[in-house]
Amino acid sequence: MSENELVDTHLQELRRGTIVLACLQLLREAGYGYGLLEELGTLGFDTDANTLYPLLRRLEKQGYLTSEWNTEQARPRKFYRTSAAGIRLAETLTKEWLALTGAITSLTKEEH
Amino acid sequence: MNATLTQRYIDAVVRSLPPASRDDVQAELEVSIADAIEARTATGEAADVSEREVLTNLGDPGILAAGYADRPLHLVGPRFYLTWLRLLRLLWAIIPPVAMCGVALGKALSGAPIGDIFGSVISVGLAVVIHVAFWVTLVFVILERTGSASTIAEWSVDRLPEIRTRGAVRADMIAAIVLLAVGVVVLFWDRFRGLVIIDDRSLPVLNPELWPWWITGLLVLMVAKSALVIAVYFSGRWSAIFATANTALALVFATSAVGLLTVGQLLNPEFITIAFTNNGVNSDTTRILAVILGAGIIGFGVWDIIDGWLKTIRDNRR
């Protein structure tokens, strides 16, 4: 495995899980599959469609998202929205993320 | 009209999904793909190129389907792998040798030529190895897809193996089992084919009247001895209990054998007559030979008993 591939693997490990948090936060306002994928990309969360679509269903099954078919538009789309449990999960994950950010920052500070 | 690539892709994804979610996934995937293609054609890309690109980025439909159905993409995952490996090794160490001995014995008793025996033993051995691997793996593949983590006992420090002592090595166990198998073959061979051939006549060495009860007793002793060695191996060390059991087995074997020898019941009288008396060996010499044989049996037993206790003492010192 080359140096670059190794770095990519580690980056992937680090990013894993952030997609869930990003989805939970973004879907406080209802959104649909492709729209969410675009939004994540624009915000800098590099996500594959084949990861995101199954993930949305898994989160729905776990009760963190609710879904509804919207047939008012030309294309009927399945809209997801973060449930109350999803909002609580997002808060927990955010708290953890901030704590980790603090910890990492203190690590890099000690170096200087 | 031929189905479009998109239709074929979606069909490949939903085909293996549970019926309950099939329609929903299909409808959602259709829109998602249409959205993605539209976003690309809006920049002026040709429709068929866009479709190809979008579907290529979605990747193998099998992977996507596994994601939707929450199915593992491996036969046996890390949860069960070690249990699978340990069980397979254990069964491979036990079942093929037993089956091979059984075939060898059956073939030998039915008078098959030596080449036939070897051929059968090897082909049966291979078949059993493959069968054991297949069925064990099949069970674990099913467990991986249906079982919960609680199916496998949780690991704790209590399950740490004892440090292997020199008295409880694998070689001892394997030697004991092989010896048992050879012993059984020899016993049956002697009974049904005869171990010695004198003047083109094959004769059993052991007294045929020992069948069936004395020989059954001997087989029980041999099985007990093997069980003991296996138990020692798995507990990792010799202990006073094992040494006592070993002593009891050796005593029962030696006293029965010497007792039978003393009353002239151990060996086949016909064999003694033809092999010794007819060749001018007088009865005094025969008696001396019997004494040497008896001493050998006793010596073997005493050595076995001492060996067990020595290993116990050594293992307990560690």
Coordinates of N, CA and C in Angstrom, one line a residue, chain B residues 1-214:
Chain B
M1 N -39.1 -3.2 -26.8 CA -38.0 -2.3 -26.5 C -37.1 -2.8 -25.4
N2 N -35.8 -2.6 -25.6 CA -34.9 -3.1 -24.5 C -35.1 -2.2 -23.3
A3 N -34.9 -2.8 -22.1 CA -34.9 -2.0 -20.9 C -33.7 -1.1 -20.9
T4 N -33.9 0.1 -20.3 CA -32.7 1.0 -20.2 C -31.8 0.5 -19.1
L5 N -30.6 1.0 -19.2 CA -29.5 0.7 -18.2 C -30.1 0.9 -16.8
T6 N -30.7 2.1 -16.6 CA -31.3 2.4 -15.3 C -32.3 1.3 -14.8
Q7 N -33.2 0.9 -15.7 CA -34.1 -0.1 -15.3 C -33.4 -1.4 -14.9
R8 N -32.4 -1.7 -15.7 CA -31.7 -3.0 -15.4 C -31.0 -2.8 -14.0
Y9 N -30.4 -1.7 -13.8 CA -29.6 -1.4 -12.6 C -30.6 -1.6 -11.3
I10 N -31.7 -0.9 -11.4 CA -32.7 -0.9 -10.3 C -33.2 -2.3 -10.1
D11 N -33.5 -3.0 -11.2 CA -33.9 -4.4 -11.0 C -32.9 -5.2 -10.3
A12 N -31.6 -5.0 -10.7 CA -30.6 -5.8 -10.0 C -30.5 -5.5 -8.6
V13 N -30.7 -4.3 -8.2 CA -30.7 -3.9 -6.7 C -31.8 -4.5 -6.0
V14 N -33.1 -4.3 -6.5 CA -34.2 -4.6 -5.6 C -34.6 -6.1 -5.7
R15 N -34.0 -6.8 -6.7 CA -34.4 -8.2 -6.8 C -34.1 -9.1 -5.6
S16 N -33.0 -8.7 -4.9 CA -32.7 -9.6 -3.7 C -33.2 -8.9 -2.4
L17 N -34.0 -7.9 -2.5 CA -34.5 -7.2 -1.2 C -35.7 -7.9 -0.8
P18 N -36.0 -7.8 0.6 CA -37.3 -8.4 1.0 C -38.4 -7.7 0.4
P19 N -39.5 -8.4 0.0 CA -40.6 -7.9 -0.8 C -41.2 -6.6 -0.1
A20 N -41.2 -6.6 1.2 CA -41.9 -5.4 1.9 C -41.3 -4.1 1.5
S21 N -39.9 -4.1 1.3 CA -39.3 -2.8 1.0 C -39.0 -2.6 -0.5
R22 N -39.3 -3.6 -1.3 CA -38.9 -3.6 -2.7 C -39.4 -2.4 -3.4
D23 N -40.7 -2.2 -3.4 CA -41.3 -1.1 -4.2 C -40.8 0.3 -3.7
D24 N -40.7 0.4 -2.4 CA -40.3 1.7 -1.9 C -38.9 2.0 -2.3
V25 N -38.0 1.1 -2.2 CA -36.6 1.3 -2.6 C -36.6 1.6 -4.1
Q26 N -37.3 0.8 -4.9 CA -37.4 1.0 -6.3 C -37.8 2.5 -6.7
A27 N -38.9 2.9 -6.1 CA -39.4 4.3 -6.4 C -38.4 5.3 -6.0
E28 N -37.8 5.2 -4.8 CA -36.8 6.2 -4.3 C -35.6 6.2 -5.2
L29 N -35.1 5.0 -5.6 CA -33.9 4.9 -6.4 C -34.1 5.5 -7.8
E30 N -35.3 5.3 -8.3 CA -35.6 5.8 -9.7 C -35.5 7.3 -9.6
V31 N -36.1 8.0 -8.6 CA -36.0 9.4 -8.5 C -34.6 9.9 -8.3
S32 N -33.9 9.2 -7.4 CA -32.5 9.6 -7.1 C -31.6 9.6 -8.3
I33 N -31.8 8.5 -9.1 CA -31.0 8.3 -10.3 C -31.4 9.4 -11.4
A34 N -32.7 9.6 -11.5 CA -33.2 10.6 -12.5 C -32.7 12.0 -12.1
D35 N -32.7 12.3 -10.8 CA -32.2 13.6 -10.3 C -30.7 13.8 -10.7
A36 N -30.0 12.7 -10.4 CA -28.5 12.8 -10.7 C -28.2 12.9 -12.2
I37 N -29.0 12.2 -13.0 CA -28.8 12.3 -14.5 C -29.1 13.7 -14.9
E38 N -30.2 14.2 -14.4 CA -30.7 15.5 -14.8 C -29.7 16.6 -14.4
A39 N -29.1 16.5 -13.3 CA -28.0 17.4 -12.8 C -26.9 17.5 -13.8
R40 N -26.6 16.3 -14.4 CA -25.4 16.2 -15.3 C -25.8 16.7 -16.7
T41 N -27.0 16.4 -17.2 CA -27.4 16.8 -18.5 C -27.6 18.3 -18.5
A42 N -28.0 18.9 -17.4 CA -28.1 20.3 -17.3 C -26.8 21.1 -17.6
T43 N -25.7 20.4 -17.4 CA -24.4 21.1 -17.8 C -24.0 20.8 -19.2
G44 N -25.0 20.2 -20.0 CA -24.7 20.0 -21.4 C -24.2 18.6 -21.8
E45 N -24.1 17.7 -20.8 CA -23.6 16.3 -21.1 C -24.7 15.5 -21.8
A46 N -24.2 14.6 -22.7 CA -25.2 13.8 -23.4 C -25.9 12.9 -22.4
A47 N -27.2 12.6 -22.7 CA -28.0 11.8 -21.7 C -27.5 10.5 -21.5
D48 N -27.0 9.8 -22.6 CA -26.6 8.4 -22.3 C -25.2 8.4 -21.6
V49 N -24.4 9.4 -21.8 CA -23.1 9.4 -21.1 C -23.5 9.7 -19.6
S50 N -24.4 10.6 -19.3 CA -24.8 10.9 -17.9 C -25.3 9.6 -17.2
E51 N -26.1 8.9 -17.9 CA -26.7 7.7 -17.3 C -25.6 6.7 -16.9
R52 N -24.7 6.5 -17.9 CA -23.5 5.6 -17.6 C -22.7 6.1 -16.4
E53 N -22.4 7.4 -16.4 CA -21.6 7.9 -15.3 C -22.3 7.8 -13.9
V54 N -23.6 8.1 -13.9 CA -24.3 8.0 -12.6 C -24.3 6.6 -12.1
L55 N -24.7 5.7 -13.0 CA -24.8 4.3 -12.6 C -23.4 3.7 -12.2
T56 N -22.3 4.2 -12.9 CA -21.0 3.7 -12.5 C -20.6 4.2 -11.1
N57 N -21.0 5.4 -10.9 CA -20.7 6.0 -9.5 C -21.4 5.3 -8.4
L58 N -22.6 4.8 -8.8 CA -23.4 4.0 -7.7 C -22.7 2.7 -7.4
G59 N -22.0 2.2 -8.4 CA -21.2 1.0 -8.1 C -22.0 -0.3 -8.2
D60 N -21.4 -1.4 -7.9 CA -22.0 -2.8 -8.0 C -23.4 -2.8 -7.3
P61 N -24.5 -3.1 -8.1 CA -25.8 -3.2 -7.4 C -25.9 -4.1 -6.3
G62 N -25.0 -5.2 -6.3 CA -25.0 -6.1 -5.2 C -24.6 -5.5 -3.9
I63 N -23.6 -4.5 -3.9 CA -23.2 -3.8 -2.7 C -24.3 -2.9 -2.2
L64 N -24.9 -2.2 -3.2 CA -26.0 -1.3 -2.8 C -27.2 -2.1 -2.1
A65 N -27.5 -3.2 -2.7 CA -28.6 -4.1 -2.2 C -28.2 -4.5 -0.8
A66 N -26.9 -4.9 -0.6 CA -26.5 -5.4 0.7 C -26.6 -4.3 1.8
G67 N -26.3 -3.0 1.3 CA -26.5 -1.9 2.2 C -28.0 -1.7 2.6
Y68 N -28.9 -1.8 1.6 CA -30.3 -1.6 1.9 C -30.8 -2.7 2.8
A69 N -30.4 -3.9 2.6 CA -30.9 -5.0 3.4 C -30.1 -5.3 4.6
D70 N -29.0 -4.5 4.9 CA -28.2 -4.6 6.1 C -27.6 -6.0 6.1
R71 N -27.2 -6.5 4.9 CA -26.6 -7.9 4.8 C -25.1 -7.8 4.9
P72 N -24.4 -8.7 5.5 CA -23.0 -8.7 5.5 C -22.4 -9.1 4.1
L73 N -21.3 -8.5 3.7 CA -20.6 -8.9 2.5 C -19.5 -9.9 2.7
H74 N -19.6 -10.7 3.7 CA -18.6 -11.7 3.9 C -19.3 -13.0 4.4
L75 N -18.6 -14.1 4.2 CA -19.2 -15.4 4.7 C -19.3 -15.5 6.1
V76 N -18.2 -15.3 6.8 CA -18.1 -15.4 8.3 C -17.3 -14.2 8.7
G77 N -17.9 -13.4 9.5 CA -17.2 -12.1 9.9 C -16.4 -12.3 11.2
P78 N -15.8 -11.1 11.7 CA -15.0 -11.2 12.8 C -15.6 -11.7 14.1
R79 N -17.0 -11.6 14.2 CA -17.7 -12.0 15.4 C -17.6 -13.5 15.5
F80 N -17.6 -14.2 14.4 CA -17.7 -15.7 14.5 C -16.4 -16.4 14.0
Y81 N -15.5 -15.6 13.4 CA -14.4 -16.2 12.7 C -13.5 -17.1 13.6
L82 N -13.1 -16.6 14.8 CA -12.3 -17.4 15.6 C -12.9 -18.7 16.1
T83 N -14.2 -18.6 16.5 CA -15.0 -19.8 16.9 C -15.0 -20.8 15.8
W84 N -15.3 -20.3 14.6 CA -15.3 -21.2 13.4 C -14.0 -21.9 13.2
L85 N -12.9 -21.1 13.3 CA -11.5 -21.7 13.1 C -11.2 -22.7 14.1
R86 N -11.5 -22.4 15.4 CA -11.2 -23.4 16.5 C -12.0 -24.6 16.3
L87 N -13.3 -24.5 16.1 CA -14.1 -25.7 15.9 C -13.6 -26.5 14.7
L88 N -13.3 -25.9 13.6 CA -12.9 -26.6 12.4 C -11.6 -27.4 12.7
R89 N -10.7 -26.7 13.4 CA -9.4 -27.4 13.7 C -9.6 -28.6 14.6
L90 N -10.5 -28.4 15.6 CA -10.7 -29.5 16.5 C -11.4 -30.7 15.8
L91 N -12.4 -30.4 15.0 CA -13.1 -31.5 14.3 C -12.1 -32.2 13.2
W92 N -11.3 -31.3 12.6 CA -10.4 -31.9 11.6 C -9.4 -32.8 12.3
A93 N -9.0 -32.5 13.5 CA -8.0 -33.3 14.2 C -8.6 -34.7 14.7
I94 N -10.0 -34.7 14.8 CA -10.6 -35.9 15.4 C -11.3 -36.8 14.3
I95 N -12.2 -36.1 13.5 CA -13.0 -36.9 12.6 C -12.3 -37.7 11.5
P96 N -11.5 -37.0 10.7 CA -10.8 -37.7 9.6 C -10.0 -38.9 10.0
P97 N -9.1 -38.8 11.1 CA -8.4 -40.0 11.5 C -9.3 -41.1 11.9
V98 N -10.3 -40.8 12.6 CA -11.2 -41.9 13.1 C -11.9 -42.6 11.9
A99 N -12.4 -41.8 10.9 CA -13.0 -42.3 9.7 C -12.0 -43.2 8.9
M100 N -10.7 -42.7 8.8 CA -9.7 -43.4 8.1 C -9.4 -44.7 8.7
C101 N -9.3 -44.7 10.1 CA -9.0 -46.0 10.8 C -10.2 -47.0 10.6
G102 N -11.4 -46.4 10.6 CA -12.6 -47.3 10.5 C -12.6 -47.9 9.1
V103 N -12.3 -47.1 8.0 CA -12.3 -47.7 6.7 C -11.2 -48.7 6.6
A104 N -10.0 -48.4 7.1 CA -8.9 -49.3 7.0 C -9.2 -50.7 7.7
L105 N -9.8 -50.6 8.8 CA -10.2 -51.8 9.6 C -11.2 -52.6 8.8
G106 N -12.3 -51.9 8.3 CA -13.3 -52.6 7.6 C -12.8 -53.3 6.3
K107 N -12.0 -52.6 5.6 CA -11.4 -53.1 4.4 C -10.5 -54.3 4.7
A108 N -9.7 -54.1 5.7 CA -8.7 -55.2 6.1 C -9.4 -56.5 6.5
L109 N -10.5 -56.3 7.3 CA -11.3 -57.5 7.7 C -11.9 -58.2 6.6
S110 N -12.4 -57.4 5.5 CA -13.0 -58.1 4.4 C -12.0 -58.6 3.4
G111 N -10.7 -58.5 3.8 CA -9.7 -59.2 3.0 C -9.3 -58.4 1.7
A112 N -9.5 -57.1 1.7 CA -9.1 -56.3 0.6 C -7.6 -56.3 0.4
P113 N -7.1 -56.2 -0.8 CA -5.6 -56.1 -1.0 C -5.1 -54.7 -0.5
I114 N -3.8 -54.7 -0.2 CA -3.2 -53.5 0.5 C -3.4 -52.2 -0.3
G115 N -3.3 -52.3 -1.6 CA -3.5 -51.1 -2.5 C -4.9 -50.5 -2.4
D116 N -5.8 -51.4 -2.3 CA -7.2 -51.0 -2.2 C -7.4 -50.3 -0.9
I117 N -6.8 -50.9 0.2 CA -7.0 -50.3 1.5 C -6.4 -48.9 1.5
F118 N -5.2 -48.7 1.0 CA -4.6 -47.4 1.0 C -5.5 -46.4 0.2
G119 N -5.9 -46.8 -1.0 CA -6.7 -46.0 -1.9 C -7.9 -45.5 -1.2
S120 N -8.7 -46.5 -0.5 CA -9.9 -46.1 0.2 C -9.6 -45.2 1.3
V121 N -8.6 -45.5 2.1 CA -8.3 -44.6 3.3 C -8.0 -43.2 2.8
I122 N -7.2 -43.0 1.7 CA -6.9 -41.6 1.3 C -8.1 -40.9 0.8
S123 N -8.9 -41.6 -0.1 CA -10.1 -41.0 -0.6 C -11.1 -40.6 0.4
V124 N -11.3 -41.6 1.4 CA -12.3 -41.3 2.5 C -11.8 -40.1 3.3
G125 N -10.4 -40.1 3.6 CA -9.9 -39.0 4.4 C -10.1 -37.7 3.8
L126 N -9.8 -37.6 2.5 CA -10.1 -36.3 1.7 C -11.5 -35.9 1.8
A127 N -12.4 -36.9 1.5 CA -13.8 -36.6 1.5 C -14.3 -36.1 2.8
V128 N -13.8 -36.7 3.9 CA -14.3 -36.3 5.2 C -13.7 -34.9 5.6
V129 N -12.5 -34.6 5.2 CA -11.9 -33.3 5.5 C -12.8 -32.2 4.8
I130 N -13.2 -32.5 3.5 CA -14.0 -31.5 2.8 C -15.4 -31.4 3.4
H131 N -16.0 -32.5 3.7 CA -17.3 -32.5 4.3 C -17.4 -31.7 5.6
V132 N -16.4 -32.0 6.5 CA -16.4 -31.3 7.8 C -16.3 -29.8 7.5
A133 N -15.4 -29.4 6.6 CA -15.2 -28.0 6.4 C -16.5 -27.4 5.8
F134 N -17.1 -28.1 4.9 CA -18.3 -27.5 4.3 C -19.4 -27.3 5.3
W135 N -19.7 -28.4 6.0 CA -20.9 -28.3 6.9 C -20.7 -27.4 8.1
V136 N -19.5 -27.4 8.6 CA -19.2 -26.4 9.7 C -19.3 -25.0 9.2
T137 N -18.7 -24.7 8.0 CA -18.8 -23.4 7.5 C -20.2 -23.0 7.2
L138 N -21.0 -23.9 6.7 CA -22.4 -23.6 6.4 C -23.2 -23.2 7.6
V139 N -22.9 -23.9 8.7 CA -23.6 -23.5 10.0 C -23.2 -22.1 10.4
F140 N -21.9 -21.7 10.2 CA -21.5 -20.4 10.6 C -22.0 -19.3 9.7
V141 N -22.1 -19.7 8.4 CA -22.6 -18.7 7.4 C -24.1 -18.4 7.8
I142 N -24.8 -19.4 8.2 CA -26.2 -19.1 8.6 C -26.2 -18.3 10.0
L143 N -25.3 -18.7 10.9 CA -25.2 -18.0 12.2 C -24.9 -16.5 11.9
E144 N -24.0 -16.2 11.0 CA -23.6 -14.9 10.7 C -24.8 -14.0 10.2
R145 N -25.8 -14.7 9.5 CA -26.9 -13.9 9.0 C -28.1 -14.0 9.9
T146 N -28.2 -14.9 10.9 CA -29.3 -14.9 11.7 C -29.0 -14.8 13.2
G147 N -27.8 -15.2 13.6 CA -27.5 -15.2 15.0 C -27.2 -13.9 15.6
S148 N -27.4 -13.8 16.9 CA -27.0 -12.6 17.6 C -25.6 -12.8 18.2
A149 N -25.0 -11.8 18.7 CA -23.7 -11.9 19.2 C -23.7 -12.8 20.4
S150 N -24.8 -12.9 21.1 CA -24.9 -13.7 22.3 C -24.8 -15.2 22.0
T151 N -24.9 -15.6 20.7 CA -24.8 -17.0 20.4 C -23.5 -17.5 20.8
I152 N -22.4 -16.7 20.8 CA -21.1 -17.1 21.1 C -20.8 -16.7 22.6
A153 N -20.3 -17.6 23.4 CA -20.0 -17.2 24.8 C -18.9 -16.1 24.8
E154 N -19.2 -15.1 25.7 CA -18.3 -14.0 25.7 C -16.9 -14.4 26.3
W155 N -15.9 -13.8 25.8 CA -14.6 -14.2 26.3 C -14.3 -13.6 27.6
S156 N -13.6 -14.3 28.5 CA -13.2 -13.7 29.8 C -11.8 -14.3 30.1
V157 N -11.2 -13.7 31.1 CA -9.8 -14.1 31.4 C -9.8 -15.6 31.9
D158 N -11.0 -16.0 32.5 CA -11.1 -17.4 33.0 C -10.8 -18.4 31.8
R159 N -11.1 -17.9 30.6 CA -10.9 -18.9 29.5 C -9.5 -18.9 28.9
L160 N -8.6 -18.1 29.5 CA -7.2 -18.2 29.1 C -6.7 -19.6 29.2
P161 N -6.0 -20.2 28.2 CA -5.5 -21.5 28.4 C -4.3 -21.5 29.4
E162 N -4.2 -22.7 30.1 CA -3.0 -22.8 30.9 C -1.8 -22.8 30.0
I163 N -0.7 -22.4 30.6 CA 0.6 -22.4 29.8 C 0.9 -23.9 29.6
R164 N 1.2 -24.3 28.4 CA 1.4 -25.7 28.1 C 2.7 -26.2 28.8
T165 N 2.5 -27.3 29.5 CA 3.6 -27.9 30.2 C 4.1 -29.0 29.3
R166 N 5.4 -29.4 29.7 CA 5.9 -30.5 28.8 C 5.2 -31.8 28.9
G167 N 4.5 -32.0 30.0 CA 3.8 -33.2 30.2 C 2.5 -33.3 29.5
A168 N 2.0 -32.2 28.9 CA 0.7 -32.2 28.3 C 0.8 -31.7 26.9
V169 N 1.7 -32.2 26.1 CA 1.9 -31.7 24.8 C 1.0 -32.4 23.8
R170 N 0.7 -31.7 22.7 CA -0.1 -32.3 21.7 C 0.4 -33.6 21.2
A171 N 1.7 -33.7 21.1 CA 2.3 -34.9 20.5 C 1.9 -36.2 21.3
D172 N 1.8 -36.0 22.7 CA 1.4 -37.1 23.5 C 0.0 -37.5 23.2
M173 N -0.9 -36.5 23.0 CA -2.3 -36.8 22.8 C -2.4 -37.6 21.4
I174 N -1.8 -37.0 20.4 CA -1.9 -37.6 19.1 C -1.3 -39.0 19.1
A175 N -0.2 -39.2 19.8 CA 0.5 -40.5 19.8 C -0.5 -41.5 20.5
A176 N -1.2 -41.1 21.6 CA -2.1 -42.0 22.3 C -3.2 -42.4 21.4
I177 N -3.8 -41.4 20.6 CA -4.9 -41.7 19.8 C -4.5 -42.7 18.6
V178 N -3.4 -42.4 18.1 CA -2.9 -43.2 17.0 C -2.6 -44.6 17.5
L179 N -2.0 -44.7 18.7 CA -1.8 -46.0 19.3 C -3.1 -46.8 19.5
L180 N -4.1 -46.1 20.0 CA -5.4 -46.7 20.2 C -5.9 -47.3 18.9
A181 N -5.8 -46.4 17.8 CA -6.3 -46.9 16.5 C -5.6 -48.1 16.0
V182 N -4.3 -48.0 16.1 CA -3.4 -49.2 15.7 C -3.8 -50.4 16.6
G183 N -3.9 -50.2 17.9 CA -4.3 -51.3 18.8 C -5.6 -52.0 18.4
V184 N -6.6 -51.2 18.1 CA -7.9 -51.7 17.7 C -7.7 -52.5 16.4
V185 N -7.0 -52.0 15.4 CA -6.8 -52.7 14.2 C -6.1 -54.0 14.4
V186 N -5.0 -54.0 15.2 CA -4.3 -55.2 15.5 C -5.2 -56.3 16.2
L187 N -6.0 -55.8 17.1 CA -6.9 -56.8 17.9 C -7.8 -57.5 16.9
F188 N -8.5 -56.7 16.0 CA -9.4 -57.2 15.1 C -8.7 -58.1 14.1
W189 N -7.6 -57.6 13.6 CA -6.8 -58.4 12.6 C -6.5 -59.7 13.2
D190 N -6.0 -59.7 14.4 CA -5.6 -61.0 15.1 C -6.8 -61.9 15.2
R191 N -7.9 -61.4 15.5 CA -9.1 -62.2 15.7 C -9.6 -62.8 14.4
F192 N -9.7 -62.0 13.4 CA -10.3 -62.4 12.1 C -9.4 -62.9 11.1
R193 N -8.1 -62.4 11.1 CA -7.2 -62.8 10.1 C -6.0 -63.6 10.6
G194 N -5.7 -63.3 11.9 CA -4.5 -64.0 12.5 C -3.3 -63.2 12.2
L195 N -2.5 -63.0 13.3 CA -1.3 -62.1 13.2 C -0.1 -62.9 12.7
V196 N 0.0 -64.2 13.0 CA 1.2 -64.9 12.5 C 0.8 -65.9 11.4
I197 N 1.7 -66.1 10.5 CA 1.5 -67.1 9.5 C 2.5 -68.2 9.6
I198 N 2.1 -69.4 9.9 CA 3.0 -70.5 10.0 C 2.6 -71.6 9.1
D199 N 3.5 -72.0 8.3 CA 3.2 -73.1 7.3 C 1.9 -72.7 6.5
D200 N 1.9 -71.5 6.0 CA 0.7 -71.0 5.2 C -0.6 -71.0 5.9
R201 N -0.5 -71.2 7.3 CA -1.7 -71.1 8.1 C -1.6 -69.8 8.9
S202 N -2.6 -69.0 8.9 CA -2.6 -67.8 9.7 C -3.3 -68.1 11.1
L203 N -2.6 -67.7 12.1 CA -3.1 -68.0 13.5 C -3.3 -66.8 14.3
P204 N -4.3 -66.7 15.1 CA -4.4 -65.6 16.1 C -3.4 -65.9 17.2
V205 N -2.8 -64.8 17.7 CA -1.8 -64.9 18.8 C -2.6 -64.9 20.1
L206 N -3.6 -64.1 20.2 CA -4.3 -64.0 21.5 C -5.4 -65.2 21.5
N207 N -5.6 -65.7 22.7 CA -6.6 -66.7 22.8 C -8.0 -66.3 22.3
P208 N -8.5 -67.0 21.3 CA -9.8 -66.6 20.7 C -10.9 -66.7 21.8
E209 N -10.7 -67.4 22.9 CA -11.8 -67.5 23.9 C -11.9 -66.2 24.7
L210 N -10.9 -65.3 24.5 CA -11.0 -64.0 25.2 C -12.1 -63.2 24.6
W211 N -12.5 -63.5 23.4 CA -13.7 -62.8 22.8 C -14.9 -63.4 23.4
P212 N -16.0 -62.6 23.6 CA -15.9 -61.1 23.4 C -15.6 -60.3 24.6
W213 N -15.8 -60.9 25.8 CA -15.8 -60.1 27.0 C -14.5 -59.5 27.4
W214 N -13.4 -60.4 27.4 CA -12.1 -59.9 27.8 C -11.6 -58.8 26.9

